[in-house]
């Protein structure tokens, strides 16, 4: 019943549907290369640290470009950035496929990160444009569900393509999907930038001559950004790095069992996203963010005590609920508290802080695991999230008044 109502309400939003088709294509493309990236890197004769750099440099590029991409959506519009971003990803993918040294490969991964930042930031700004206080949670939940759908389909396709056509083939397929996404946006996607006359726009911004500094002085914005930073650390460090290694070392789980555990996280997250998105529009964002965050903290502590496959899967279920409640609603909260004329720079800054977690999570939690144990890394992750959540619960305002 919940899903029927959500889809009925979303059918009337043409821009959202078009944007979601594009994000499914893009996330499928990104997912194509994820299962073969380490194996392809090994063909250059590099060690695990250098393989890890391929993920880190992608995140660094995103972090550096998030804010400029936000500014660009103001100058030239959201639509051009959503057209060009996938093309840059395609260029980077072709470069990765034809690289004959590791360092060239690494450079083109940076190019891919630039394209990813442009697309992701522009998409978030457009979502903020087309949503309202009454439906923002549902719209962003639907979008995030499409992200998960594309990301879930991509790895299976990528593994199949690599098996039958070689390790370079997924990069060429990714490039083709980037071109398809760009053409789809060019022919289908309308511009969502508000048609505000330039003098009025300048007047609105004159109240805050330096929007980024103003945002960084906003306690609510900083706290929600730190929560999302913590969620990104959890996703990249705990979920995608420590969980598979922990399952392998403690439980002797094979690749199929580990893959199933990660799929459980994604599926539960998908359900949690839709439910929390719908009800956050009615009951407010803050409660869902804090409850979801506390559930995520519990899941991290559960992982430290994993001693069986059943308990691992239970931990994955709890983690999926927590990320689904906390992650997506955080984006809606940000859009609620940012003035409409500052959506672009606000979303860019928010994405940059979040992507810092994408970069630091695997490195720092991996280092803690190396010097001590998986348990210490997971506990540190949980404590950081807990401190920020309590701070948020005490200090932050409710961005959307409950409307029952």
PDB file of C-alpha atoms in Angstrom, residues 227 230-231 286-302 318-327 381-393:
ATOM      1  CA  UNK A 227      26.253  12.597  10.268  1.00  0.00           C
ATOM      2  CA  UNK A 230      29.850   9.186   9.384  1.00  0.00           C
ATOM      3  CA  UNK A 231      27.407   7.267   7.187  1.00  0.00           C
ATOM      4  CA  UNK A 286      15.065  14.882  12.783  1.00  0.00           C
ATOM      5  CA  UNK A 287      13.502  11.912  14.538  1.00  0.00           C
ATOM      6  CA  UNK A 288      14.098   9.552  11.602  1.00  0.00           C
ATOM      7  CA  UNK A 289      17.710  10.700  11.259  1.00  0.00           C
ATOM      8  CA  UNK A 290      18.525  10.191  14.942  1.00  0.00           C
ATOM      9  CA  UNK A 291      16.676   6.875  15.312  1.00  0.00           C
ATOM     10  CA  UNK A 292      18.213   5.565  12.086  1.00  0.00           C
ATOM     11  CA  UNK A 293      21.646   6.690  13.244  1.00  0.00           C
ATOM     12  CA  UNK A 294      21.294   4.946  16.603  1.00  0.00           C
ATOM     13  CA  UNK A 295      20.199   1.760  14.810  1.00  0.00           C
ATOM     14  CA  UNK A 296      23.307   2.048  12.630  1.00  0.00           C
ATOM     15  CA  UNK A 297      25.483   2.382  15.748  1.00  0.00           C
ATOM     16  CA  UNK A 298      23.890  -0.785  17.154  1.00  0.00           C
ATOM     17  CA  UNK A 299      24.652  -2.656  13.920  1.00  0.00           C
ATOM     18  CA  UNK A 300      28.337  -1.695  14.148  1.00  0.00           C
ATOM     19  CA  UNK A 301      28.536  -2.970  17.718  1.00  0.00           C
ATOM     20  CA  UNK A 302      26.779  -6.173  16.634  1.00  0.00           C
ATOM     21  CA  UNK A 318      19.983  -3.888  11.277  1.00  0.00           C
ATOM     22  CA  UNK A 319      22.611  -1.991   9.273  1.00  0.00           C
ATOM     23  CA  UNK A 320      20.305  -1.783   6.245  1.00  0.00           C
ATOM     24  CA  UNK A 321      17.498  -0.332   8.370  1.00  0.00           C
ATOM     25  CA  UNK A 322      19.829   2.247   9.928  1.00  0.00           C
ATOM     26  CA  UNK A 323      21.458   3.443   6.704  1.00  0.00           C
ATOM     27  CA  UNK A 324      18.101   3.567   4.933  1.00  0.00           C
ATOM     28  CA  UNK A 325      16.521   5.724   7.645  1.00  0.00           C
ATOM     29  CA  UNK A 326      19.489   7.979   8.291  1.00  0.00           C
ATOM     30  CA  UNK A 327      21.245   8.444   4.958  1.00  0.00           C
ATOM     31  CA  UNK A 381      33.193   4.177  13.924  1.00  0.00           C
ATOM     32  CA  UNK A 382      30.267   3.618  16.300  1.00  0.00           C
ATOM     33  CA  UNK A 383      31.554   6.095  18.910  1.00  0.00           C
ATOM     34  CA  UNK A 384      32.049   8.834  16.322  1.00  0.00           C
ATOM     35  CA  UNK A 385      28.525   8.377  14.994  1.00  0.00           C
ATOM     36  CA  UNK A 386      27.063   8.242  18.500  1.00  0.00           C
ATOM     37  CA  UNK A 387      28.728  11.504  19.577  1.00  0.00           C
ATOM     38  CA  UNK A 388      27.553  13.357  16.465  1.00  0.00           C
ATOM     39  CA  UNK A 389      24.021  11.950  16.771  1.00  0.00           C
ATOM     40  CA  UNK A 390      23.669  13.025  20.401  1.00  0.00           C
ATOM     41  CA  UNK A 391      25.001  16.471  19.485  1.00  0.00           C
ATOM     42  CA  UNK A 392      22.537  16.657  16.591  1.00  0.00           C
ATOM     43  CA  UNK A 393      19.622  15.542  18.767  1.00  0.00           C
TER      44      UNK A 393
END
